[in-house]
Amino acid sequence: MTGVPSAATSAAVVEDRLFRALAVLRVVVLLNAVALNLYRADNFDHPAAGVATVAFMVAWTTAALWLYDAHRRRTAPLLVADLAVAVLLVLLSPVIKGPDMQATVPGFWVMGPLLAWALHWRWRGGLVAAVVLSACDLSVRSHFTQGTYGNVFLLMIGGPIVGFLSASLVQMAEERDTAERAAAAAAERARLARAVHDGVLQVLALVQRRGAELGGEAAELGRLAGEQESALRTLIRRQDAVTEPAAPATLDLAAELAGLASPRVSVAGPGSPVLLPAATVGELVATAQACLDNVAVHVGPDAPAWILLESLPGRVELSVRDEGPGIPAGRLEAAEREGRLGVVESIRGRVADLGGTATLSTGSFGTEWELAVPVQETS
């Protein structure tokens, strides 16, 4: 099972993609350098040395494409060697082409090492490489021209800017993954909290209440149950595990709700299947079960209840009703302030996660939950 990627993994993935893009750029600037040197072949005082230099550029570029392709090989020695090759070719240009040269042999080919430094060491690396290459380029010029100024200017702004953008992309990826992990952990905590409330916590709360009413040894049992309930609530708050969602599937909500029918529970729904994603069906059935559990606990184990399902265009509506005494005013709000799981998580929380609404009507006539959830029709 795979989890949410770590920040370190995300940074490596972003850098890998950037270096793959740089590999394409290296090929482009190499072809440009080869074409320009062929076009300016008459400018070489030593043509054989020029051919050897261009051939070396092709060989080094080929090697660099392979070396930079793996994250583990992008070490400081490789980056230093890459920049040193560019510096060497720039410094050798007046020897190969003559003291009156107008353009160095590598030309824009030096962008490869420059951007490699920027991607790996961010804006500081880009700035250092730009300063080194600019100083070398200026040192081999016999006179300063507007074209020379333009080349130096592009190097000085290009390296730091690409380095800054690289750092920003890595930071954005890390922040995105951190937010995804936090959201997934929060969703899992809420899901686990509802699941625990639907079973263990409700039983423990009932044992605690009944034990206090009965007294004696039962009171001690109730006290222990209360301690375990508190411990479980603490565990829920600390739970950070994230599970991978199951593959999407489709279930019939009407058929699943029919499984809740019993001598005390009546279920009514449309005559045709109500096909929805399995996750949505599971949450709605669990919500209906939570409503029925509340009826059994607060009204009575034999109290009747009614479930009504309606499939409407763009949404489903689910009603769960009983004829008990109703919920006293302020009881739900007080339970929420006390941090007790229940209606807020088991019913309203589930429906809110599905993008729906849960409306409560209660009074002397009983209690009715009306749950409305938007859905997309499934073919």
GROMACS .gro file of C-alpha atoms in nm:
model
  379
    1MET     CA    1   0.000   0.000   0.000
    2THR     CA    2   0.138   0.340  -0.093
    3GLY     CA    3   0.096   0.650   0.116
    4VAL     CA    4   0.113   1.019   0.049
    5PRO     CA    5   0.458   1.110  -0.094
    6SER     CA    6   0.704   1.268   0.148
    7ALA     CA    7   0.834   1.620   0.098
    8ALA     CA    8   1.181   1.485   0.011
    9THR     CA    9   1.032   1.261  -0.256
   10SER     CA   10   0.834   1.551  -0.402
   11ALA     CA   11   1.147   1.769  -0.422
   12ALA     CA   12   1.332   1.491  -0.604
   13VAL     CA   13   1.044   1.443  -0.848
   14VAL     CA   14   1.033   1.815  -0.930
   15GLU     CA   15   1.410   1.829  -0.979
   16ASP     CA   16   1.399   1.519  -1.202
   17ARG     CA   17   1.143   1.683  -1.428
   18LEU     CA   18   1.342   2.004  -1.448
   19PHE     CA   19   1.659   1.818  -1.542
   20ARG     CA   20   1.470   1.627  -1.811
   21ALA     CA   21   1.365   1.961  -1.956
   22LEU     CA   22   1.729   2.078  -1.931
   23ALA     CA   23   1.835   1.767  -2.124
   24VAL     CA   24   1.618   1.879  -2.415
   25LEU     CA   25   1.767   2.229  -2.395
   26ARG     CA   26   2.120   2.086  -2.395
   27VAL     CA   27   2.051   1.908  -2.723
   28VAL     CA   28   1.904   2.224  -2.876
   29VAL     CA   29   2.197   2.449  -2.779
   30LEU     CA   30   2.443   2.181  -2.894
   31LEU     CA   31   2.284   2.169  -3.239
   32ASN     CA   32   2.292   2.547  -3.246
   33ALA     CA   33   2.663   2.552  -3.154
   34VAL     CA   34   2.750   2.290  -3.416
   35ALA     CA   35   2.557   2.478  -3.686
   36LEU     CA   36   2.712   2.816  -3.599
   37ASN     CA   37   3.066   2.678  -3.590
   38LEU     CA   38   3.015   2.514  -3.930
   39TYR     CA   39   2.881   2.844  -4.063
   40ARG     CA   40   3.181   3.032  -3.917
   41ALA     CA   41   3.440   2.773  -4.019
   42ASP     CA   42   3.644   3.043  -4.193
   43ASN     CA   43   3.693   3.220  -3.860
   44PHE     CA   44   3.911   2.941  -3.714
   45ASP     CA   45   4.287   2.995  -3.712
   46HIS     CA   46   4.320   2.626  -3.623
   47PRO     CA   47   4.038   2.436  -3.798
   48ALA     CA   48   4.151   2.094  -3.671
   49ALA     CA   49   4.139   2.217  -3.313
   50GLY     CA   50   3.797   2.365  -3.384
   51VAL     CA   51   3.668   2.030  -3.513
   52ALA     CA   52   3.814   1.852  -3.211
   53THR     CA   53   3.653   2.106  -2.977
   54VAL     CA   54   3.309   2.069  -3.135
   55ALA     CA   55   3.343   1.689  -3.126
   56PHE     CA   56   3.431   1.711  -2.757
   57MET     CA   57   3.120   1.923  -2.696
   58VAL     CA   58   2.907   1.654  -2.860
   59ALA     CA   59   3.072   1.382  -2.649
   60TRP     CA   60   3.041   1.578  -2.325
   61THR     CA   61   2.677   1.662  -2.391
   62THR     CA   62   2.600   1.295  -2.454
   63ALA     CA   63   2.772   1.199  -2.130
   64ALA     CA   64   2.597   1.479  -1.939
   65LEU     CA   65   2.255   1.363  -2.057
   66TRP     CA   66   2.322   1.022  -1.902
   67LEU     CA   67   2.495   1.149  -1.588
   68TYR     CA   68   2.226   1.401  -1.497
   69ASP     CA   69   1.941   1.158  -1.570
   70ALA     CA   70   1.978   0.981  -1.232
   71HIS     CA   71   1.926   1.181  -0.913
   72ARG     CA   72   2.203   0.994  -0.728
   73ARG     CA   73   2.464   1.102  -0.988
   74ARG     CA   74   2.389   1.473  -0.955
   75THR     CA   75   2.672   1.534  -0.713
   76ALA     CA   76   2.898   1.834  -0.658
   77PRO     CA   77   3.191   1.680  -0.853
   78LEU     CA   78   2.970   1.637  -1.161
   79LEU     CA   79   2.840   1.994  -1.146
   80VAL     CA   80   3.188   2.137  -1.092
   81ALA     CA   81   3.325   1.932  -1.381
   82ASP     CA   82   3.038   2.045  -1.604
   83LEU     CA   83   3.108   2.411  -1.531
   84ALA     CA   84   3.485   2.358  -1.564
   85VAL     CA   85   3.438   2.217  -1.915
   86ALA     CA   86   3.237   2.523  -2.017
   87VAL     CA   87   3.498   2.756  -1.867
   88LEU     CA   88   3.781   2.570  -2.043
   89LEU     CA   89   3.613   2.592  -2.382
   90VAL     CA   90   3.549   2.965  -2.338
   91LEU     CA   91   3.912   3.030  -2.239
   92LEU     CA   92   4.045   2.822  -2.531
   93SER     CA   93   3.830   3.006  -2.787
   94PRO     CA   94   4.084   3.286  -2.867
   95VAL     CA   95   4.356   3.023  -2.905
   96ILE     CA   96   4.147   2.823  -3.154
   97LYS     CA   97   3.982   3.110  -3.341
   98GLY     CA   98   4.248   3.377  -3.303
   99PRO     CA   99   4.278   3.695  -3.096
  100ASP     CA  100   4.021   3.881  -3.311
  101MET     CA  101   3.738   3.633  -3.248
  102GLN     CA  102   3.385   3.772  -3.230
  103ALA     CA  103   3.216   3.470  -3.068
  104THR     CA  104   3.343   3.190  -2.844
  105VAL     CA  105   3.338   2.831  -2.970
  106PRO     CA  106   3.073   2.703  -2.725
  107GLY     CA  107   2.849   3.010  -2.753
  108PHE     CA  108   2.509   2.946  -2.592
  109TRP     CA  109   2.616   2.588  -2.517
  110VAL     CA  110   2.737   2.715  -2.178
  111MET     CA  111   2.371   2.750  -2.076
  112GLY     CA  112   2.369   2.377  -1.994
  113PRO     CA  113   2.613   2.394  -1.701
  114LEU     CA  114   2.472   2.731  -1.592
  115LEU     CA  115   2.116   2.602  -1.562
  116ALA     CA  116   2.232   2.276  -1.405
  117TRP     CA  117   2.384   2.480  -1.121
  118ALA     CA  118   2.067   2.685  -1.095
  119LEU     CA  119   1.840   2.379  -1.077
  120HIS     CA  120   2.052   2.196  -0.823
  121TRP     CA  121   2.175   2.483  -0.603
  122ARG     CA  122   1.886   2.722  -0.672
  123TRP     CA  123   1.944   3.094  -0.723
  124ARG     CA  124   2.279   3.098  -0.542
  125GLY     CA  125   2.417   2.828  -0.769
  126GLY     CA  126   2.282   3.007  -1.074
  127LEU     CA  127   2.442   3.334  -0.963
  128VAL     CA  128   2.784   3.176  -0.895
  129ALA     CA  129   2.788   2.997  -1.230
  130ALA     CA  130   2.677   3.315  -1.410
  131VAL     CA  131   2.954   3.521  -1.248
  132VAL     CA  132   3.221   3.262  -1.336
  133LEU     CA  133   3.110   3.227  -1.699
  134SER     CA  134   3.068   3.603  -1.743
  135ALA     CA  135   3.414   3.674  -1.602
  136CYS     CA  136   3.570   3.417  -1.836
  137ASP     CA  137   3.382   3.549  -2.137
  138LEU     CA  138   3.491   3.906  -2.066
  139SER     CA  139   3.853   3.801  -2.006
  140VAL     CA  140   3.895   3.661  -2.359
  141ARG     CA  141   3.751   3.967  -2.536
  142SER     CA  142   3.984   4.218  -2.696
  143HIS     CA  143   3.710   4.481  -2.691
  144PHE     CA  144   3.366   4.521  -2.528
  145THR     CA  145   3.065   4.537  -2.764
  146GLN     CA  146   2.691   4.562  -2.728
  147GLY     CA  147   2.663   4.192  -2.815
  148THR     CA  148   2.906   4.103  -2.538
  149TYR     CA  149   2.704   4.308  -2.293
  150GLY     CA  150   2.385   4.130  -2.401
  151ASN     CA  151   2.542   3.787  -2.347
  152VAL     CA  152   2.668   3.877  -2.001
  153PHE     CA  153   2.337   4.035  -1.907
  154LEU     CA  154   2.145   3.719  -2.005
  155LEU     CA  155   2.383   3.501  -1.804
  156MET     CA  156   2.359   3.721  -1.495
  157ILE     CA  157   1.979   3.731  -1.487
  158GLY     CA  158   1.910   3.387  -1.634
  159GLY     CA  159   2.097   3.181  -1.374
  160PRO     CA  160   1.946   3.338  -1.059
  161ILE     CA  161   1.595   3.358  -1.205
  162VAL     CA  162   1.590   2.991  -1.309
  163GLY     CA  163   1.733   2.899  -0.968
  164PHE     CA  164   1.464   3.100  -0.792
  165LEU     CA  165   1.189   2.941  -1.001
  166SER     CA  166   1.331   2.597  -0.931
  167ALA     CA  167   1.323   2.661  -0.557
  168SER     CA  168   0.969   2.793  -0.582
  169LEU     CA  169   0.847   2.484  -0.765
  170VAL     CA  170   1.005   2.256  -0.507
  171GLN     CA  171   0.852   2.458  -0.222
  172MET     CA  172   0.509   2.449  -0.386
  173ALA     CA  173   0.533   2.071  -0.426
  174GLU     CA  174   0.631   2.030  -0.061
  175GLU     CA  175   0.351   2.257   0.061
  176ARG     CA  176   0.100   2.073  -0.159
  177ASP     CA  177   0.204   1.736  -0.019
  178THR     CA  178   0.198   1.867   0.336
  179ALA     CA  179  -0.156   1.996   0.283
  180GLU     CA  180  -0.262   1.667   0.125
  181ARG     CA  181  -0.122   1.468   0.416
  182ALA     CA  182  -0.293   1.695   0.668
  183ALA     CA  183  -0.627   1.674   0.485
  184ALA     CA  184  -0.602   1.297   0.446
  185ALA     CA  185  -0.511   1.254   0.813
  186ALA     CA  186  -0.801   1.476   0.921
  187ALA     CA  187  -1.046   1.289   0.699
  188GLU     CA  188  -0.922   0.955   0.830
  189ARG     CA  189  -0.951   1.072   1.190
  190ALA     CA  190  -1.309   1.184   1.127
  191ARG     CA  191  -1.393   0.854   0.954
  192LEU     CA  192  -1.241   0.650   1.234
  193ALA     CA  193  -1.412   0.863   1.496
  194ARG     CA  194  -1.752   0.800   1.338
  195ALA     CA  195  -1.683   0.429   1.305
  196VAL     CA  196  -1.576   0.398   1.668
  197HIS     CA  197  -1.872   0.601   1.788
  198ASP     CA  198  -2.113   0.380   1.600
  199GLY     CA  199  -1.995   0.079   1.799
  200VAL     CA  200  -1.759   0.080   2.092
  201LEU     CA  201  -1.807   0.431   2.227
  202GLN     CA  202  -2.182   0.408   2.228
  203VAL     CA  203  -2.173   0.079   2.419
  204LEU     CA  204  -1.922   0.216   2.670
  205ALA     CA  205  -2.134   0.526   2.726
  206LEU     CA  206  -2.442   0.309   2.783
  207VAL     CA  207  -2.253   0.088   3.033
  208GLN     CA  208  -2.126   0.394   3.216
  209ARG     CA  209  -2.474   0.545   3.244
  210ARG     CA  210  -2.649   0.223   3.346
  211GLY     CA  211  -2.375   0.135   3.594
  212ALA     CA  212  -2.415   0.467   3.770
  213GLU     CA  213  -2.793   0.410   3.788
  214LEU     CA  214  -2.761   0.056   3.930
  215GLY     CA  215  -2.489   0.134   4.186
  216GLY     CA  216  -2.273  -0.118   4.372
  217GLU     CA  217  -2.039  -0.328   4.160
  218ALA     CA  218  -2.219  -0.208   3.850
  219ALA     CA  219  -2.115   0.147   3.938
  220GLU     CA  220  -1.749   0.038   3.943
  221LEU     CA  221  -1.799  -0.131   3.605
  222GLY     CA  222  -1.954   0.190   3.477
  223ARG     CA  223  -1.659   0.392   3.603
  224LEU     CA  224  -1.413   0.163   3.422
  225ALA     CA  225  -1.621   0.188   3.107
  226GLY     CA  226  -1.604   0.566   3.134
  227GLU     CA  227  -1.226   0.557   3.163
  228GLN     CA  228  -1.199   0.338   2.854
  229GLU     CA  229  -1.433   0.567   2.663
  230SER     CA  230  -1.210   0.865   2.751
  231ALA     CA  231  -0.899   0.674   2.645
  232LEU     CA  232  -1.056   0.582   2.313
  233ARG     CA  233  -1.153   0.942   2.244
  234THR     CA  234  -0.793   1.049   2.309
  235LEU     CA  235  -0.667   0.779   2.074
  236ILE     CA  236  -0.900   0.902   1.801
  237ARG     CA  237  -0.763   1.256   1.830
  238ARG     CA  238  -0.406   1.130   1.799
  239GLN     CA  239  -0.474   0.891   1.512
  240ASP     CA  240  -0.277   0.998   1.204
  241ALA     CA  241  -0.279   0.692   0.981
  242VAL     CA  242  -0.386   0.747   0.621
  243THR     CA  243  -0.534   0.463   0.421
  244GLU     CA  244  -0.553   0.446   0.046
  245PRO     CA  245  -0.909   0.475  -0.086
  246ALA     CA  246  -1.064   0.168  -0.237
  247ALA     CA  247  -1.127   0.145  -0.607
  248PRO     CA  248  -1.455   0.309  -0.712
  249ALA     CA  249  -1.759   0.084  -0.742
  250THR     CA  250  -2.136   0.118  -0.768
  251LEU     CA  251  -2.401  -0.012  -0.527
  252ASP     CA  252  -2.780   0.005  -0.501
  253LEU     CA  253  -2.861   0.237  -0.212
  254ALA     CA  254  -3.220   0.113  -0.194
  255ALA     CA  255  -3.108  -0.249  -0.159
  256GLU     CA  256  -2.847  -0.162   0.104
  257LEU     CA  257  -3.100   0.032   0.312
  258ALA     CA  258  -3.344  -0.259   0.285
  259GLY     CA  259  -3.092  -0.459   0.485
  260LEU     CA  260  -3.168  -0.235   0.785
  261ALA     CA  261  -3.532  -0.345   0.792
  262SER     CA  262  -3.648  -0.533   1.103
  263PRO     CA  263  -3.970  -0.584   1.299
  264ARG     CA  264  -3.922  -0.238   1.449
  265VAL     CA  265  -3.772  -0.062   1.144
  266SER     CA  266  -3.974   0.001   0.829
  267VAL     CA  267  -3.788   0.087   0.508
  268ALA     CA  268  -3.956   0.241   0.203
  269GLY     CA  269  -3.792   0.345  -0.122
  270PRO     CA  270  -3.837   0.368  -0.498
  271GLY     CA  271  -3.917   0.054  -0.696
  272SER     CA  272  -3.609   0.094  -0.917
  273PRO     CA  273  -3.244   0.067  -0.807
  274VAL     CA  274  -3.069   0.381  -0.685
  275LEU     CA  275  -2.715   0.326  -0.816
  276LEU     CA  276  -2.447   0.539  -0.649
  277PRO     CA  277  -2.072   0.512  -0.584
  278ALA     CA  278  -2.000   0.252  -0.318
  279ALA     CA  279  -1.835   0.509  -0.089
  280THR     CA  280  -2.146   0.729  -0.097
  281VAL     CA  281  -2.377   0.433  -0.035
  282GLY     CA  282  -2.161   0.316   0.255
  283GLU     CA  283  -2.171   0.657   0.423
  284LEU     CA  284  -2.547   0.698   0.379
  285VAL     CA  285  -2.620   0.351   0.516
  286ALA     CA  286  -2.387   0.416   0.811
  287THR     CA  287  -2.565   0.748   0.873
  288ALA     CA  288  -2.906   0.576   0.872
  289GLN     CA  289  -2.770   0.313   1.111
  290ALA     CA  290  -2.640   0.586   1.342
  291CYS     CA  291  -2.989   0.738   1.347
  292LEU     CA  292  -3.140   0.399   1.432
  293ASP     CA  293  -2.880   0.347   1.708
  294ASN     CA  294  -2.983   0.677   1.862
  295VAL     CA  295  -3.347   0.567   1.854
  296ALA     CA  296  -3.259   0.240   2.030
  297VAL     CA  297  -3.050   0.414   2.298
  298HIS     CA  298  -3.259   0.724   2.366
  299VAL     CA  299  -3.613   0.606   2.289
  300GLY     CA  300  -3.595   0.233   2.353
  301PRO     CA  301  -3.468  -0.091   2.199
  302ASP     CA  302  -3.818  -0.178   2.076
  303ALA     CA  303  -3.913   0.174   1.961
  304PRO     CA  304  -4.035   0.178   1.600
  305ALA     CA  305  -3.856   0.380   1.333
  306TRP     CA  306  -3.917   0.458   0.968
  307ILE     CA  307  -3.670   0.505   0.681
  308LEU     CA  308  -3.779   0.671   0.357
  309LEU     CA  309  -3.556   0.702   0.050
  310GLU     CA  310  -3.638   0.929  -0.243
  311SER     CA  311  -3.435   0.952  -0.563
  312LEU     CA  312  -3.475   1.299  -0.716
  313PRO     CA  313  -3.297   1.465  -1.011
  314GLY     CA  314  -2.945   1.548  -0.899
  315ARG     CA  315  -2.988   1.435  -0.539
  316VAL     CA  316  -3.117   1.169  -0.303
  317GLU     CA  317  -3.317   1.241   0.011
  318LEU     CA  318  -3.314   1.007   0.308
  319SER     CA  319  -3.547   1.046   0.605
  320VAL     CA  320  -3.520   0.861   0.937
  321ARG     CA  321  -3.808   0.916   1.180
  322ASP     CA  322  -3.920   0.795   1.521
  323GLU     CA  323  -4.209   0.881   1.754
  324GLY     CA  324  -4.013   0.927   2.074
  325PRO     CA  325  -4.016   1.224   2.313
  326GLY     CA  326  -3.775   1.424   2.099
  327ILE     CA  327  -3.437   1.572   2.181
  328PRO     CA  328  -3.436   1.827   2.466
  329ALA     CA  329  -3.344   2.180   2.360
  330GLY     CA  330  -2.971   2.248   2.385
  331ARG     CA  331  -2.873   1.886   2.437
  332LEU     CA  332  -2.684   1.850   2.108
  333GLU     CA  333  -2.499   2.177   2.155
  334ALA     CA  334  -2.398   2.082   2.509
  335ALA     CA  335  -2.267   1.744   2.393
  336GLU     CA  336  -2.063   1.912   2.120
  337ARG     CA  337  -1.912   2.159   2.367
  338GLU     CA  338  -1.813   1.868   2.590
  339GLY     CA  339  -1.629   1.708   2.299
  340ARG     CA  340  -1.857   1.405   2.285
  341LEU     CA  341  -1.886   1.235   1.949
  342GLY     CA  342  -2.235   1.163   1.829
  343VAL     CA  343  -2.475   1.350   1.612
  344VAL     CA  344  -2.213   1.598   1.496
  345GLU     CA  345  -1.975   1.332   1.361
  346SER     CA  346  -2.191   1.024   1.297
  347ILE     CA  347  -2.471   1.204   1.116
  348ARG     CA  348  -2.391   1.563   1.026
  349GLY     CA  349  -2.022   1.489   0.969
  350ARG     CA  350  -2.091   1.209   0.723
  351VAL     CA  351  -2.347   1.407   0.528
  352ALA     CA  352  -2.123   1.716   0.518
  353ASP     CA  353  -1.837   1.504   0.379
  354LEU     CA  354  -2.070   1.402   0.096
  355GLY     CA  355  -2.151   1.766   0.023
  356GLY     CA  356  -2.507   1.737   0.154
  357THR     CA  357  -2.719   1.877   0.434
  358ALA     CA  358  -2.870   1.717   0.744
  359THR     CA  359  -3.185   1.881   0.884
  360LEU     CA  360  -3.316   1.785   1.228
  361SER     CA  361  -3.680   1.822   1.330
  362THR     CA  362  -3.759   1.726   1.689
  363GLY     CA  363  -4.029   1.783   1.944
  364SER     CA  364  -4.312   1.607   2.121
  365PHE     CA  365  -4.401   1.439   1.791
  366GLY     CA  366  -4.066   1.259   1.783
  367THR     CA  367  -3.742   1.309   1.590
  368GLU     CA  368  -3.685   1.317   1.216
  369TRP     CA  369  -3.363   1.350   1.023
  370GLU     CA  370  -3.386   1.469   0.663
  371LEU     CA  371  -3.066   1.405   0.473
  372ALA     CA  372  -3.016   1.550   0.125
  373VAL     CA  373  -2.705   1.452  -0.073
  374PRO     CA  374  -2.618   1.568  -0.428
  375VAL     CA  375  -2.535   1.283  -0.666
  376GLN     CA  376  -2.440   1.230  -1.026
  377GLU     CA  377  -2.653   0.990  -1.217
  378THR     CA  378  -2.472   0.664  -1.290
  379SER     CA  379  -2.534   0.494  -1.621
   0.00000   0.00000   0.00000
